[in-house]
mmCIF file of C-alpha atoms and ligand atoms in Angstrom:
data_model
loop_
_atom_site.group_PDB
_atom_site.id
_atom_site.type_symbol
_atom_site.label_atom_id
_atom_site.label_comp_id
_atom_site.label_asym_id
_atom_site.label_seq_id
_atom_site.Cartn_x
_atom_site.Cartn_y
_atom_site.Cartn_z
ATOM 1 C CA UNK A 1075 24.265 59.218 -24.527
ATOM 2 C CA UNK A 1076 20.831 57.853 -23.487
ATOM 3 C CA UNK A 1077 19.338 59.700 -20.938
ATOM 4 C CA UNK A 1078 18.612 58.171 -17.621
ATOM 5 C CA UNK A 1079 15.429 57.103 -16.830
ATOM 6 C CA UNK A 1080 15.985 55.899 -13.188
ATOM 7 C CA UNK A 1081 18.796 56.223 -10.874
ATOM 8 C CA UNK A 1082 21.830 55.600 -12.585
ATOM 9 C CA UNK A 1083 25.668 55.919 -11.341
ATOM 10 C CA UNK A 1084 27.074 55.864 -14.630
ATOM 11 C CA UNK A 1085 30.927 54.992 -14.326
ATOM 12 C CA UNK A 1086 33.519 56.233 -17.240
ATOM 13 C CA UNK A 1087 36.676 54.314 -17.890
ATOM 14 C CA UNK A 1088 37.993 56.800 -20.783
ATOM 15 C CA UNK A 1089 38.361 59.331 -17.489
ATOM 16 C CA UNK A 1090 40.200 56.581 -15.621
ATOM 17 C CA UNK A 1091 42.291 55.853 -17.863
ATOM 18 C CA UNK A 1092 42.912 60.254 -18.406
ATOM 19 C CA UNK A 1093 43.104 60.399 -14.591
ATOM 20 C CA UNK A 1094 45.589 57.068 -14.600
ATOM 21 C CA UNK A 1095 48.070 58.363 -17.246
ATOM 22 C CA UNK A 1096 47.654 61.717 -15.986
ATOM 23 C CA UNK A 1097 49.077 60.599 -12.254
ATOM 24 C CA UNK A 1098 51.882 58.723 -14.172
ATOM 25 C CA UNK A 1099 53.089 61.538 -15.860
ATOM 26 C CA UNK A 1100 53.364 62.904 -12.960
ATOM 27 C CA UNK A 1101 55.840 59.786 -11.384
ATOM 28 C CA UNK A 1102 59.641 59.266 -12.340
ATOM 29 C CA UNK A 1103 59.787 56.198 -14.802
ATOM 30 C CA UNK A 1104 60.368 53.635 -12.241
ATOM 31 C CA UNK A 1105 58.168 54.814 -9.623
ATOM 32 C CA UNK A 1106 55.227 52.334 -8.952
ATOM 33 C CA UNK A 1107 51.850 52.888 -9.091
ATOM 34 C CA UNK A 1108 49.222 51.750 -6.218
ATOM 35 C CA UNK A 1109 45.634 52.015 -6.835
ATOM 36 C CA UNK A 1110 43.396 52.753 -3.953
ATOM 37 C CA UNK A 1111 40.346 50.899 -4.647
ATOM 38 C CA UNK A 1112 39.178 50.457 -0.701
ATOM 39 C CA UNK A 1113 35.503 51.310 0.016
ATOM 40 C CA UNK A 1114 33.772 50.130 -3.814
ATOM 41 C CA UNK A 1115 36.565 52.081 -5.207
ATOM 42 C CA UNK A 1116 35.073 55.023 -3.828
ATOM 43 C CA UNK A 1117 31.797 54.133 -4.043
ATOM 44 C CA UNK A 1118 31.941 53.578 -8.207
ATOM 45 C CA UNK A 1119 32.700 49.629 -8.332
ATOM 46 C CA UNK A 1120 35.567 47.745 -7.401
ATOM 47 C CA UNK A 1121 35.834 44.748 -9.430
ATOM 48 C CA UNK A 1122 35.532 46.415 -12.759
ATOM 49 C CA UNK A 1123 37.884 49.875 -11.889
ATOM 50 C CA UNK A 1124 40.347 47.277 -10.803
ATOM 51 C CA UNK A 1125 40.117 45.240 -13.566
ATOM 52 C CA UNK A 1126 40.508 48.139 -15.838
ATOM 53 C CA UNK A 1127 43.277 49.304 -13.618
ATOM 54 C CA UNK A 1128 44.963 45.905 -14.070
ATOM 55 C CA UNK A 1129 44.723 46.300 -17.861
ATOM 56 C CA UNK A 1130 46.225 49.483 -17.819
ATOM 57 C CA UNK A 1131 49.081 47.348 -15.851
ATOM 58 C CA UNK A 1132 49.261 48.777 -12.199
ATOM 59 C CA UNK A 1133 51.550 47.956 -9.880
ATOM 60 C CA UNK A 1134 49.737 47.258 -6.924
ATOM 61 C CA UNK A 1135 46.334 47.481 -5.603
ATOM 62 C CA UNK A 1136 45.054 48.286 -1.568
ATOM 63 C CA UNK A 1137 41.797 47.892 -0.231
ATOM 64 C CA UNK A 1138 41.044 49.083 3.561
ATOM 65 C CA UNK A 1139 39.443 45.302 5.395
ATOM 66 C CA UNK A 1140 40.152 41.812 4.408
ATOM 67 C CA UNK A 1141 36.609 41.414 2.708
ATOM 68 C CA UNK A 1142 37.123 44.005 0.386
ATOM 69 C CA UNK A 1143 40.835 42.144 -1.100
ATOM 70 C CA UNK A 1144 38.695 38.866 -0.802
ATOM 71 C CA UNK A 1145 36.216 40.300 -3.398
ATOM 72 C CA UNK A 1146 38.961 41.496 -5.495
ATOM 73 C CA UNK A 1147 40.200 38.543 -5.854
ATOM 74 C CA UNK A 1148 36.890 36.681 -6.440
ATOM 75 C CA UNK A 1149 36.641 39.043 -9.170
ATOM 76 C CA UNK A 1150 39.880 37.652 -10.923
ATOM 77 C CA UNK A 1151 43.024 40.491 -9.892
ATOM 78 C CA UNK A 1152 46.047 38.614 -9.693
ATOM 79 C CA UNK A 1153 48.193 41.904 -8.894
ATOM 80 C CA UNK A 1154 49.323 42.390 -5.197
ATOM 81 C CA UNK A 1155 47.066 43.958 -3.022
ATOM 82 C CA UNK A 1156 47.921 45.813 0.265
ATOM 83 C CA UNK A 1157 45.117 45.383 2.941
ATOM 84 C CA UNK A 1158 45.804 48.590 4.733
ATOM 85 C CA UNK A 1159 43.579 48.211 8.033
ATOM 86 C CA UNK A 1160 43.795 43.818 8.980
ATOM 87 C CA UNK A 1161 42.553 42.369 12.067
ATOM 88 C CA UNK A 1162 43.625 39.428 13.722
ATOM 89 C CA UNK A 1163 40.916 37.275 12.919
ATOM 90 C CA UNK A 1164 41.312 37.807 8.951
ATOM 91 C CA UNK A 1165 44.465 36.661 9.034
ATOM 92 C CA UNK A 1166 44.352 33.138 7.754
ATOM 93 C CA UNK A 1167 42.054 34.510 4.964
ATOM 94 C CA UNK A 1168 44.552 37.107 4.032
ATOM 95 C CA UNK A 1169 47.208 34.284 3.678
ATOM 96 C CA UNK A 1170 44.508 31.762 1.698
ATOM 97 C CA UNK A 1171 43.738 34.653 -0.821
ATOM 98 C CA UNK A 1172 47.171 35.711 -1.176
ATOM 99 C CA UNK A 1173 46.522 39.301 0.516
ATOM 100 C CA UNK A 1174 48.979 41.194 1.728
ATOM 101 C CA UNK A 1175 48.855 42.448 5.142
ATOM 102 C CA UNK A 1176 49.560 46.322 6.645
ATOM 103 C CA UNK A 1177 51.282 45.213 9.867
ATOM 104 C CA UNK A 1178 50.747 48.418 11.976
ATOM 105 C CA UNK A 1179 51.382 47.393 15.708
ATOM 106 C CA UNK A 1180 52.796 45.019 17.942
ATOM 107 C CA UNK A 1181 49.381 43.366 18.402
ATOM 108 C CA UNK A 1182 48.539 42.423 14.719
ATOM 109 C CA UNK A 1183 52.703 41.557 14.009
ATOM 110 C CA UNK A 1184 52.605 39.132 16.332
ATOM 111 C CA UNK A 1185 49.294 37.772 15.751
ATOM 112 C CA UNK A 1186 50.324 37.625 11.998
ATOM 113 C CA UNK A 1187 53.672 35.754 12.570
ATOM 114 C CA UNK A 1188 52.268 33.073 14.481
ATOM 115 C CA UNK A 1189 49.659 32.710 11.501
ATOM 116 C CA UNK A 1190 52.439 32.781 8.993
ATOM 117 C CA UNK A 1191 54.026 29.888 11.050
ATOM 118 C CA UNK A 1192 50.889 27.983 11.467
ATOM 119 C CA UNK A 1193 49.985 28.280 7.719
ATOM 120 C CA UNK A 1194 53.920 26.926 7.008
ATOM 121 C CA UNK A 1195 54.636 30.099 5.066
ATOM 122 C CA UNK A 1196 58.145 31.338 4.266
ATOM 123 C CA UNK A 1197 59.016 35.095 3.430
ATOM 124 C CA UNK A 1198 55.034 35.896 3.075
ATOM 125 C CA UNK A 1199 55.243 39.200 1.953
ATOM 126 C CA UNK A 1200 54.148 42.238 4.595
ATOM 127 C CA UNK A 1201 54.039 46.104 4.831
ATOM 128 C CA UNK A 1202 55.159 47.845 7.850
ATOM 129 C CA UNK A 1203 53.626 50.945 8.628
ATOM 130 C CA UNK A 1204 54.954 53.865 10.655
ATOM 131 C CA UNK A 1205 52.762 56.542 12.089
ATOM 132 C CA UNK A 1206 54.567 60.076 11.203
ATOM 133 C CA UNK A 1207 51.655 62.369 12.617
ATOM 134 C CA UNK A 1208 48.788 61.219 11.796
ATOM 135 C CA UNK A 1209 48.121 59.380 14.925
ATOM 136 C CA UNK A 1210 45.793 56.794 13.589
ATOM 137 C CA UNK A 1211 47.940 53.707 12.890
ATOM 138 C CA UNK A 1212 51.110 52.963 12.570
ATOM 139 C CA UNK A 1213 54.506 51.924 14.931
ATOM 140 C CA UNK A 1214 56.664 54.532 16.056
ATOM 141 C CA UNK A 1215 59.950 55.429 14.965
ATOM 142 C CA UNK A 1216 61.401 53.962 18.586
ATOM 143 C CA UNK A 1217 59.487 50.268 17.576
ATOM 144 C CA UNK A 1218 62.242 50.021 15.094
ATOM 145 C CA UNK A 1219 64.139 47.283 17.371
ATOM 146 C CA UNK A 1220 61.388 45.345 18.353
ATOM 147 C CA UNK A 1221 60.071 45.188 14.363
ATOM 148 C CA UNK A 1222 63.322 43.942 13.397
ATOM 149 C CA UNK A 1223 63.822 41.276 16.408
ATOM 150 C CA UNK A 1224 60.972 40.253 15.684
ATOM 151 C CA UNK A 1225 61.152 40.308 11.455
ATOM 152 C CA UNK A 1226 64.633 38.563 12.174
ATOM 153 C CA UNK A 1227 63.566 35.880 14.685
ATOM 154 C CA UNK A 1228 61.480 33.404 12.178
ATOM 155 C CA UNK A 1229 61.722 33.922 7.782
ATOM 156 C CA UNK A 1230 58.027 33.359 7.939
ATOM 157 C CA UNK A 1231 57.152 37.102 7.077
ATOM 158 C CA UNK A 1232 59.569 39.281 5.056
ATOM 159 C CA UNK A 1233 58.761 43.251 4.745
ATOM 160 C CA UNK A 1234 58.082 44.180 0.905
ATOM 161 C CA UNK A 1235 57.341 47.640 2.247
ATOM 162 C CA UNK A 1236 57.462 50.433 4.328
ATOM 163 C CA UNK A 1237 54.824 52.853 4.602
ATOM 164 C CA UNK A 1238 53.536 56.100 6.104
ATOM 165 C CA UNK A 1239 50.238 58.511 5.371
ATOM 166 C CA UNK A 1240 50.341 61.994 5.454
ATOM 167 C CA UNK A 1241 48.006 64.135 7.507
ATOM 168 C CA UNK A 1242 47.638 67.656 5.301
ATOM 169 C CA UNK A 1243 49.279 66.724 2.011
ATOM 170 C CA UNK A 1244 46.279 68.640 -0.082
ATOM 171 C CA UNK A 1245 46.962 71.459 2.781
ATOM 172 C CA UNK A 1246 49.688 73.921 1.743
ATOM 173 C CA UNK A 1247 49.658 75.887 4.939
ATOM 174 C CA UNK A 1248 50.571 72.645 6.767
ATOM 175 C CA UNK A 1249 53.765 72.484 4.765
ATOM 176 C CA UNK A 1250 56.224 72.131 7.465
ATOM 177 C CA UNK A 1251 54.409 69.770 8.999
ATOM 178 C CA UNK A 1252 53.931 67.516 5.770
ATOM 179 C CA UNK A 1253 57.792 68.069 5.635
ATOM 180 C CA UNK A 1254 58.741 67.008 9.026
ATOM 181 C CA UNK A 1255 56.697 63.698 8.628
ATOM 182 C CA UNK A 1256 58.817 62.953 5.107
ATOM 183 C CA UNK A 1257 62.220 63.119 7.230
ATOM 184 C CA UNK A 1258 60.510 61.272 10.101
ATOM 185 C CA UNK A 1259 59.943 58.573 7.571
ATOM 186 C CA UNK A 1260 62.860 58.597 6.034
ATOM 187 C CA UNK A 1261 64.460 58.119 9.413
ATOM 188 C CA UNK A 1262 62.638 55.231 10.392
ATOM 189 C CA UNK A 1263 62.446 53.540 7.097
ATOM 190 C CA UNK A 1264 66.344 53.733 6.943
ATOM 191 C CA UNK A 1265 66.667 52.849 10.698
ATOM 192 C CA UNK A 1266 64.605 49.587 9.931
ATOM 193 C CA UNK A 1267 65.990 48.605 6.523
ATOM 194 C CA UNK A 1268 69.790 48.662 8.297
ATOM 195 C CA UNK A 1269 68.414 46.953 11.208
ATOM 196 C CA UNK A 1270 66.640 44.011 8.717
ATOM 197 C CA UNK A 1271 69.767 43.672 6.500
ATOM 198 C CA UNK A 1272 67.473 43.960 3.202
ATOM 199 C CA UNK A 1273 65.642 46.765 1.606
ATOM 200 C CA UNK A 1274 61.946 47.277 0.649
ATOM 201 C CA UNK A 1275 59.914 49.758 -1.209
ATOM 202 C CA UNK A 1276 59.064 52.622 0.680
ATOM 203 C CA UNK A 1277 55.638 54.561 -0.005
ATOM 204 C CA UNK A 1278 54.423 57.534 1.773
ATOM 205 C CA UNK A 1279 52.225 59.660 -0.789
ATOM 206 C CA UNK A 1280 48.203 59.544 -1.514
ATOM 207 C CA UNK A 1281 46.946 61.880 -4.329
ATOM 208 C CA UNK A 1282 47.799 64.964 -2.690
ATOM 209 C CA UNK A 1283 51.264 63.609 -1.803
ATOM 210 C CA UNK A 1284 51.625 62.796 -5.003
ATOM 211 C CA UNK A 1285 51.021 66.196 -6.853
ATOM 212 C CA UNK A 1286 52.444 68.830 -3.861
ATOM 213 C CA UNK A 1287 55.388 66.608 -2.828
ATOM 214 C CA UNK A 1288 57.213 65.447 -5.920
ATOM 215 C CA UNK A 1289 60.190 64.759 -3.505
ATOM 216 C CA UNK A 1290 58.375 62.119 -1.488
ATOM 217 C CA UNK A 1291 57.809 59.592 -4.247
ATOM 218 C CA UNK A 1292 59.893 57.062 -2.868
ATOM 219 C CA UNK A 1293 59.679 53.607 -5.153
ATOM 220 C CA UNK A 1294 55.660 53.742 -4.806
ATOM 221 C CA UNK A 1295 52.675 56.332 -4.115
ATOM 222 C CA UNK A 1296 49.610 55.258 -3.555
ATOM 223 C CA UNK A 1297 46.325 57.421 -5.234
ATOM 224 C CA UNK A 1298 42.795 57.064 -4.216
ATOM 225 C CA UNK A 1299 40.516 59.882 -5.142
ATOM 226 C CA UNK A 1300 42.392 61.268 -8.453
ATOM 227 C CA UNK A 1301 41.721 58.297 -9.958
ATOM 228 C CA UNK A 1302 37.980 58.844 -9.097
ATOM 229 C CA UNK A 1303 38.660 62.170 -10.515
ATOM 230 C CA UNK A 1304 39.459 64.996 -7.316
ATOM 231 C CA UNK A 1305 42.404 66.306 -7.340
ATOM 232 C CA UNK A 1306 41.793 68.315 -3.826
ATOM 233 C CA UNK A 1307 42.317 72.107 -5.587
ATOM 234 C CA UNK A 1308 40.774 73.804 -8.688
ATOM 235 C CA UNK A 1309 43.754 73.816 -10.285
ATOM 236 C CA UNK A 1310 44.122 70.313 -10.437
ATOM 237 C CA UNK A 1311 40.716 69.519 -10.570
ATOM 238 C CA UNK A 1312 41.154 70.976 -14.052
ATOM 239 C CA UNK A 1313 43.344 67.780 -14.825
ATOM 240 C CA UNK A 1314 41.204 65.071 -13.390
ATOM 241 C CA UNK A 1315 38.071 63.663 -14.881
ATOM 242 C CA UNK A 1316 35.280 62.469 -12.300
ATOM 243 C CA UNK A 1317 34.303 59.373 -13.779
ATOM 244 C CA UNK A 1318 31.080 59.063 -11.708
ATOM 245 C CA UNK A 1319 27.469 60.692 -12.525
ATOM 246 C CA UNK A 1320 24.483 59.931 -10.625
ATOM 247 C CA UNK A 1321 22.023 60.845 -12.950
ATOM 248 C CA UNK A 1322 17.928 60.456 -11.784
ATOM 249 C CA UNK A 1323 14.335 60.807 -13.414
ATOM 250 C CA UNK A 1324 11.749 63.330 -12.496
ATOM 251 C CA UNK A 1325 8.709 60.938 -11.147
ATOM 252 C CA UNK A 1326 5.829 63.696 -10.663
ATOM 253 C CA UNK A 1327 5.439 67.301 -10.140
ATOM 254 C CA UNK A 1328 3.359 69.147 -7.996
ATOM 255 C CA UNK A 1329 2.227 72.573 -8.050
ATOM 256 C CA UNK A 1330 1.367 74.224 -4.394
ATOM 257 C CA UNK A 1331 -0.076 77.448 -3.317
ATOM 258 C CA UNK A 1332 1.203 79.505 -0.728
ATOM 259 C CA UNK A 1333 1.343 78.390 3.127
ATOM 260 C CA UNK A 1334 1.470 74.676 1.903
ATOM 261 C CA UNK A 1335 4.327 72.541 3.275
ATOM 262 C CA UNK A 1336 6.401 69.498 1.623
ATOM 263 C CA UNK A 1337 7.933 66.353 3.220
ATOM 264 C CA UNK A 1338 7.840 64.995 6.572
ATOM 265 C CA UNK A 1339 7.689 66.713 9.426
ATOM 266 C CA UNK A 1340 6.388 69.602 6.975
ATOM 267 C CA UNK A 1341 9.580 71.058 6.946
ATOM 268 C CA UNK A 1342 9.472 73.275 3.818
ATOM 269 C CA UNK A 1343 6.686 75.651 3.734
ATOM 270 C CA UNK A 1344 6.120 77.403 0.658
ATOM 271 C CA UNK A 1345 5.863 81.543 0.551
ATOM 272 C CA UNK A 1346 4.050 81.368 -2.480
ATOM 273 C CA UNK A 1347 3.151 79.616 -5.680
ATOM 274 C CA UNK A 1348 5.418 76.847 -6.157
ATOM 275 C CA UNK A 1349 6.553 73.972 -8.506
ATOM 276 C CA UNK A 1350 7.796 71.446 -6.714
ATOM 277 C CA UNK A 1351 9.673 68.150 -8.319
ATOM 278 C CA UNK A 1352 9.839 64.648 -6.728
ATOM 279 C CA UNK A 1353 13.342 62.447 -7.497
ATOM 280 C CA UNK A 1354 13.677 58.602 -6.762
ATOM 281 C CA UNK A 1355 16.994 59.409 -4.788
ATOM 282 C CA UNK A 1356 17.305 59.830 -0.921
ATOM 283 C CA UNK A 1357 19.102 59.122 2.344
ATOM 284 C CA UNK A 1358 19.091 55.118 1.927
ATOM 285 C CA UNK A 1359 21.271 55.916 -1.652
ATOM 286 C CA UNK A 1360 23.408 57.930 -0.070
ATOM 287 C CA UNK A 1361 22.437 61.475 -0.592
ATOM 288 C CA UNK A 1362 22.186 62.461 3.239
ATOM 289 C CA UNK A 1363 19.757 64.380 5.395
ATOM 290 C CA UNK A 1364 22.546 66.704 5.689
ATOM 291 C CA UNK A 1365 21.725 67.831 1.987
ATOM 292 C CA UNK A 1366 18.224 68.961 3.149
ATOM 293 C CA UNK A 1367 16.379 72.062 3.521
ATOM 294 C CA UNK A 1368 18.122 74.556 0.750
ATOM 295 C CA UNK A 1369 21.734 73.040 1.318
ATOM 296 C CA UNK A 1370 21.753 70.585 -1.333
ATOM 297 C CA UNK A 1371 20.476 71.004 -5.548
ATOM 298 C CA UNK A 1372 20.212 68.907 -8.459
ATOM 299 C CA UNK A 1373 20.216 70.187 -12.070
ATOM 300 C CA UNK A 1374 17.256 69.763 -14.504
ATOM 301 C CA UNK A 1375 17.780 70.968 -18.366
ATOM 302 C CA UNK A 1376 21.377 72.578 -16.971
ATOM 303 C CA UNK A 1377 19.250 74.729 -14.833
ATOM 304 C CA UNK A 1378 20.101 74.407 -10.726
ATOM 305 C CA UNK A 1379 17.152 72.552 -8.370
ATOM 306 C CA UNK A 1380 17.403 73.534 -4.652
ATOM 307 C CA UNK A 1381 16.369 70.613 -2.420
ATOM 308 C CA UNK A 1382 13.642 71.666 -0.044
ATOM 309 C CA UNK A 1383 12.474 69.501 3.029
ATOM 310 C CA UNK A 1384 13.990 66.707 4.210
ATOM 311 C CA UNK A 1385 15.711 64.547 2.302
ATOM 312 C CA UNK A 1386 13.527 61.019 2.440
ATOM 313 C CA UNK A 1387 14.449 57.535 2.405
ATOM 314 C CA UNK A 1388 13.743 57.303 -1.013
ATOM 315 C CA UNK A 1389 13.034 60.307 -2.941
ATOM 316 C CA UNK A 1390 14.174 64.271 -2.044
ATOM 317 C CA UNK A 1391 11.650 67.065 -3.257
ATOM 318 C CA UNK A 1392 13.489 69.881 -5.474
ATOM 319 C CA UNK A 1393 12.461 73.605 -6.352
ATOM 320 C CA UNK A 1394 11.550 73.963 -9.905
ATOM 321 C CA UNK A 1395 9.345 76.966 -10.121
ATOM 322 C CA UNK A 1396 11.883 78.744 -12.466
ATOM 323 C CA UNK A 1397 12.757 75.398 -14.624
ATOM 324 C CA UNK A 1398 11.036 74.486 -17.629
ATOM 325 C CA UNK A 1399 10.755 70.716 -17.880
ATOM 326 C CA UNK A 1400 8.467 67.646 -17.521
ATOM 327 C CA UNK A 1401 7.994 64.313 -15.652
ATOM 328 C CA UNK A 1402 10.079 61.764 -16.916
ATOM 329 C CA UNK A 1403 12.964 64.539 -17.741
ATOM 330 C CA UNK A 1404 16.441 63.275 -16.708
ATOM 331 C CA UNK A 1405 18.079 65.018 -13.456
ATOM 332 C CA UNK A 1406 22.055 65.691 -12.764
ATOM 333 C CA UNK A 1407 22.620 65.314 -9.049
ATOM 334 C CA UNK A 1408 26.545 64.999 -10.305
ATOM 335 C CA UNK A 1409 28.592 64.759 -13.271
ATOM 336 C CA UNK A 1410 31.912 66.261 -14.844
ATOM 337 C CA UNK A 1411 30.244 69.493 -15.297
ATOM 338 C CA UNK A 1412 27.965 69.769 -11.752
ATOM 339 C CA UNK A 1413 30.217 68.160 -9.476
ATOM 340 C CA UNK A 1414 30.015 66.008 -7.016
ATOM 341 C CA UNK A 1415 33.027 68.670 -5.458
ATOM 342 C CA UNK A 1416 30.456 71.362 -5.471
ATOM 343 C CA UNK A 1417 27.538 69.270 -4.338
ATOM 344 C CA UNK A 1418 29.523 68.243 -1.170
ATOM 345 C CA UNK A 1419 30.286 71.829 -0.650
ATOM 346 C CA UNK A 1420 27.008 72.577 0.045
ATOM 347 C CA UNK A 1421 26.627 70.595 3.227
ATOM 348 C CA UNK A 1422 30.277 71.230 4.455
ATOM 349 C CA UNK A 1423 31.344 67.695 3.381
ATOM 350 C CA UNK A 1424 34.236 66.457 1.133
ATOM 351 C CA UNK A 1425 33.895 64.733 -2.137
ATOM 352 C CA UNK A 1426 35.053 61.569 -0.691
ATOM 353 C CA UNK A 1427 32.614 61.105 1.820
ATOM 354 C CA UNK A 1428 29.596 61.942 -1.121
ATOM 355 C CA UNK A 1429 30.854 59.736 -3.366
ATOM 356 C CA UNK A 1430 31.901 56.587 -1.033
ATOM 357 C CA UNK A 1431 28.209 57.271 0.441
ATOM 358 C CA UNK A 1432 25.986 55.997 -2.835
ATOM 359 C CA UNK A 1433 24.726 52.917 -1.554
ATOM 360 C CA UNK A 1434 24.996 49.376 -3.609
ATOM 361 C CA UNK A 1435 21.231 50.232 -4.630
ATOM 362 C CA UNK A 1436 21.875 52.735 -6.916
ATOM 363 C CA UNK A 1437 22.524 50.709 -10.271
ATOM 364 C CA UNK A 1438 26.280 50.978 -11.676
ATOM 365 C CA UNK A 1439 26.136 51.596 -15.486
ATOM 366 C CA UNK A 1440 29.745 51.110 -17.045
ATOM 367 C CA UNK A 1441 30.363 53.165 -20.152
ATOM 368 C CA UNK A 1442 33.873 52.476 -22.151
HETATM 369 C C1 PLP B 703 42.669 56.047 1.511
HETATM 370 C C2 PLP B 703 44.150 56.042 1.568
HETATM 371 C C3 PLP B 703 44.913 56.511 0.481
HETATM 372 C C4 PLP B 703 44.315 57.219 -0.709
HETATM 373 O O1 PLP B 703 44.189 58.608 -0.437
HETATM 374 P P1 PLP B 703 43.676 59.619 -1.561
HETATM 375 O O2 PLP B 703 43.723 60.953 -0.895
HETATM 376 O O3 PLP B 703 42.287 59.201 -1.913
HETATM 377 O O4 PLP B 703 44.602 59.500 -2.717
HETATM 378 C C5 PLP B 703 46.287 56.316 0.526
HETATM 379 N N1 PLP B 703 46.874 55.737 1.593
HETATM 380 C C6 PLP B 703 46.178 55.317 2.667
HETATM 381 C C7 PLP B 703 46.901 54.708 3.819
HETATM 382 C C8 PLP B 703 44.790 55.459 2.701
HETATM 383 O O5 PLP B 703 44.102 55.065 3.771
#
C-alpha cells in the first residue's frame, strides 16, 4: 500500500465485512442484525460503512440524533434506522425522512403522538425503550400502563420494538447485575406486549452483549464498536479487525542539546542530546492534550515515538533519538498492529472515545 504522505484515516471494508460475518456467526439464523453507525460510525465515515453495511444486507441501522439518520438517508440507505436519542423538535423531520424514533419517556411519547397525528400517519413505526440499570434513558418497568393507554388510544404510532442497554456487558465481574437487567427486561417487554395485544422485536445486546450473553439475543442485537473492530477483551480482540489507521508524515526534525525545551509553555525539557520529530496531527484532529507529555506514542519504521510536550493544535512533537528515519517518512499513530486499543490505554481512555474523537479534518481514504 502507498505510504501516507499527510494525515490519512485510511478505512478498510475487507475488515468490516470479517468483523460483520464474524458477529453473525455468532447470532442464531434468524436473529437480526443492527448496525450502530451513530457518531461518523465511530468516527470512520458513515455514509460509506453504511452503505457497505447495506450491501452486506443488514437488518437495521441506528444513529444517536436526528441529523445523523437525516445524512444517512441523504446518502441513499433505504434500510430502517433507529434514532436512539430524538428530541421533540426533530420530530416532524424524523417522520419526513422516514426515521424511526426511540420513544424513551413520557415527554417525547407524547410529543411524538401528537406529531404522528398532525403528519396523518397510521401505525408509524416506534421503539420503546426501558431503562434496566443504566439510568440514562429509558421508562420504567411500572410505565408499562401508561405506554400501552397511550399506544392503544390513537393507531398513529405502533411499537416495532422494545429495547434496553446494558450497563457492564464487556464487565464479567458485573455478571449478576448484567443478569438481573435481562429478566427485568424480559418482564417488562412481556408486561407491555400482553398489555398492547401485538408483539414486537425485542433487542437488548451491544457488542459486548452480544459475545458474553448468548442468551440475551432476543430477535435483534445491536453492535457498534466490533464492527469498528474492538471487541472489549484480548481474546476477542483477536477476532475483530480495526478497520481504521491514522497514518501521518514526518514534516521536520530537529536535533536539541541538553537543557533545551519543546512546545508551548516549554513543557518538555530535554536531559540531553535529543532528536526530536514534528507530526501534522494534534488536538483540533482529535488526538487530545490528554496524550501529552510521555503518555501518548506514535510508531516510525515499527519502532515506538513517545510524544513529548503538549500536544498542539496542529502538530504533536515525538521522541526519536533511538529511531532511524527521515523527513517525509510515514508515521503509525494507529493501525491493526499498533492499536488504537493500546494508544487509548495510555491516557486512561477507551477506544471509543479515540476513535469517535478524529475530527472531519483528517481526510478519510477508503480502501476495498
Ligand atoms: C452506542 C450504543 C450501542 C453500541 O454499543 P457497542 O458497545 O459499540 O456495540 C448499542 N446500543 C445503544 C443504545 C447505544 O447507545
Amino acid at each position: 500500500m502507498a505510504k501516507a504522505q499527510e494525515t490519512v484515516l485510511e478505512i478498510d471494508l475487507n475488515a468490516l465485512t470479517h468483523n460483520f460475518e464474524y458477529l453473525k456467526s455468532k447470532l442464531k439464523e434468524n436473529t437480526k442484525f443492527l448496525a450502530v453507525v451513530k457518531a461518523f460510525a465511530y468516527g470512520s465515515d458513515a455514509e460509506k460503512i453504511a452503505l457497505h453495511l447495506q450491501n452486506l444486507d443488514v437488518d437495521y441501522f441506528a444513529v444517536a440524533y436526528t441529523s445523523e439518520g437525516v445524512a444517512l438517508r441523504d446518502a441513499g440507505i433505504t434500510k430502517p434506522i433507529l434514532v436512539l436519542h430524538p428530541q421533540p423538535v426533530n420530530f416532524k423531520t424524523i417522520i419526513d425522512r422516514c426515521l424511526e424514533p426511540s420513544l424513551y419517556n413520557a415527554r417525547v411519547l407524547r410529543s411524538f403522538i401528537s406529531c404522528a397525528e398532525k403528519e396523518k400517519q397510521s401505525n408509524y413505526p416506534v421503539h420503546i425503550k426501558f431503562n434496566t440499570g443504566l439510568n440514562r434513558l429509558g421508562f420504567w418497568e411500572n410505565d408499562v400502563d401508561y405506554i400501552s393507554s397511550q399506544l392503544k388510544s390513537n393507531h398513529s404510532i405502533k411499537a416495532a420494538s422494545i429495547f434496553s442497554h446494558l450497563a457492564a456487558s464487556e464487565d464479567l465481574n458485573e455478571k449478576e447485575f448484567t443478569q438481573t437487567q435481562i429478566s427485568s427486561f424480559k418482564n417488562s417487554a412481556k408486561e407491555l406486549i400482553d398489555a398492547l395485544g401485538y408483539s414486537a422485536m425485542l433487542h437488548l445486546c451491544n457488542t459486548s452483549g452480544i459475545l458474553n450473553y448468548p442468551e440475551a439475543h432476543f430477535d435483534m442485537v445491536r453492535s457498534g464498536i466490533a464492527l469498528y473492530g474492538f471487541g472489549n477483551s484480548a481474546k476477542e480482540n483477536k477476532n475483530l479487525k480495526p478497520i481504521a489507521s491514522l497514518k501521518s508524515v514526518v514534516s521536520q526534525i530537529h536535533l536539541i542539546e541538553k537543557g533545551e525545551t519543546v512546545g508551548y509553555n516549554r513543557a518538555y525539557k530535554s536531559e540531553g542530546f535529543k532528536k526530536i520529530a514534528t507530526i501534522p496531527i494534534g488536538h483540533a484532529d482529535g488526538i487530545g492534550r490528554h496524550f501529552g507529555n510521555g503518555k501518548g506514542f506514535v510508531f516510525i519504521n515499527k519502532e515506538k515515538a513517545n510524544i513529548i510536550g503538549n500536544v498542539c493544535m496542529d502538530m504533536i512533537m515525538v521522541d526519536i533519538t533511538h529511531i532511524e528515519c527521515h523527513e517525509g517518512d510515514e508515521v503509525i499513530i494507529f493501525d491493526n498492529q499498533f492499536t488504537a486499543e493500546n494508544l487509548a490505554e495510555s491516557a486512561n481512555t477507551i477506544s471509543y472515545e479515540l476513535i469517535t474523537s478524529i475530527s472531519r479534518r483528517v481526510k478519510r481514504k477508503i480502501i476495498k
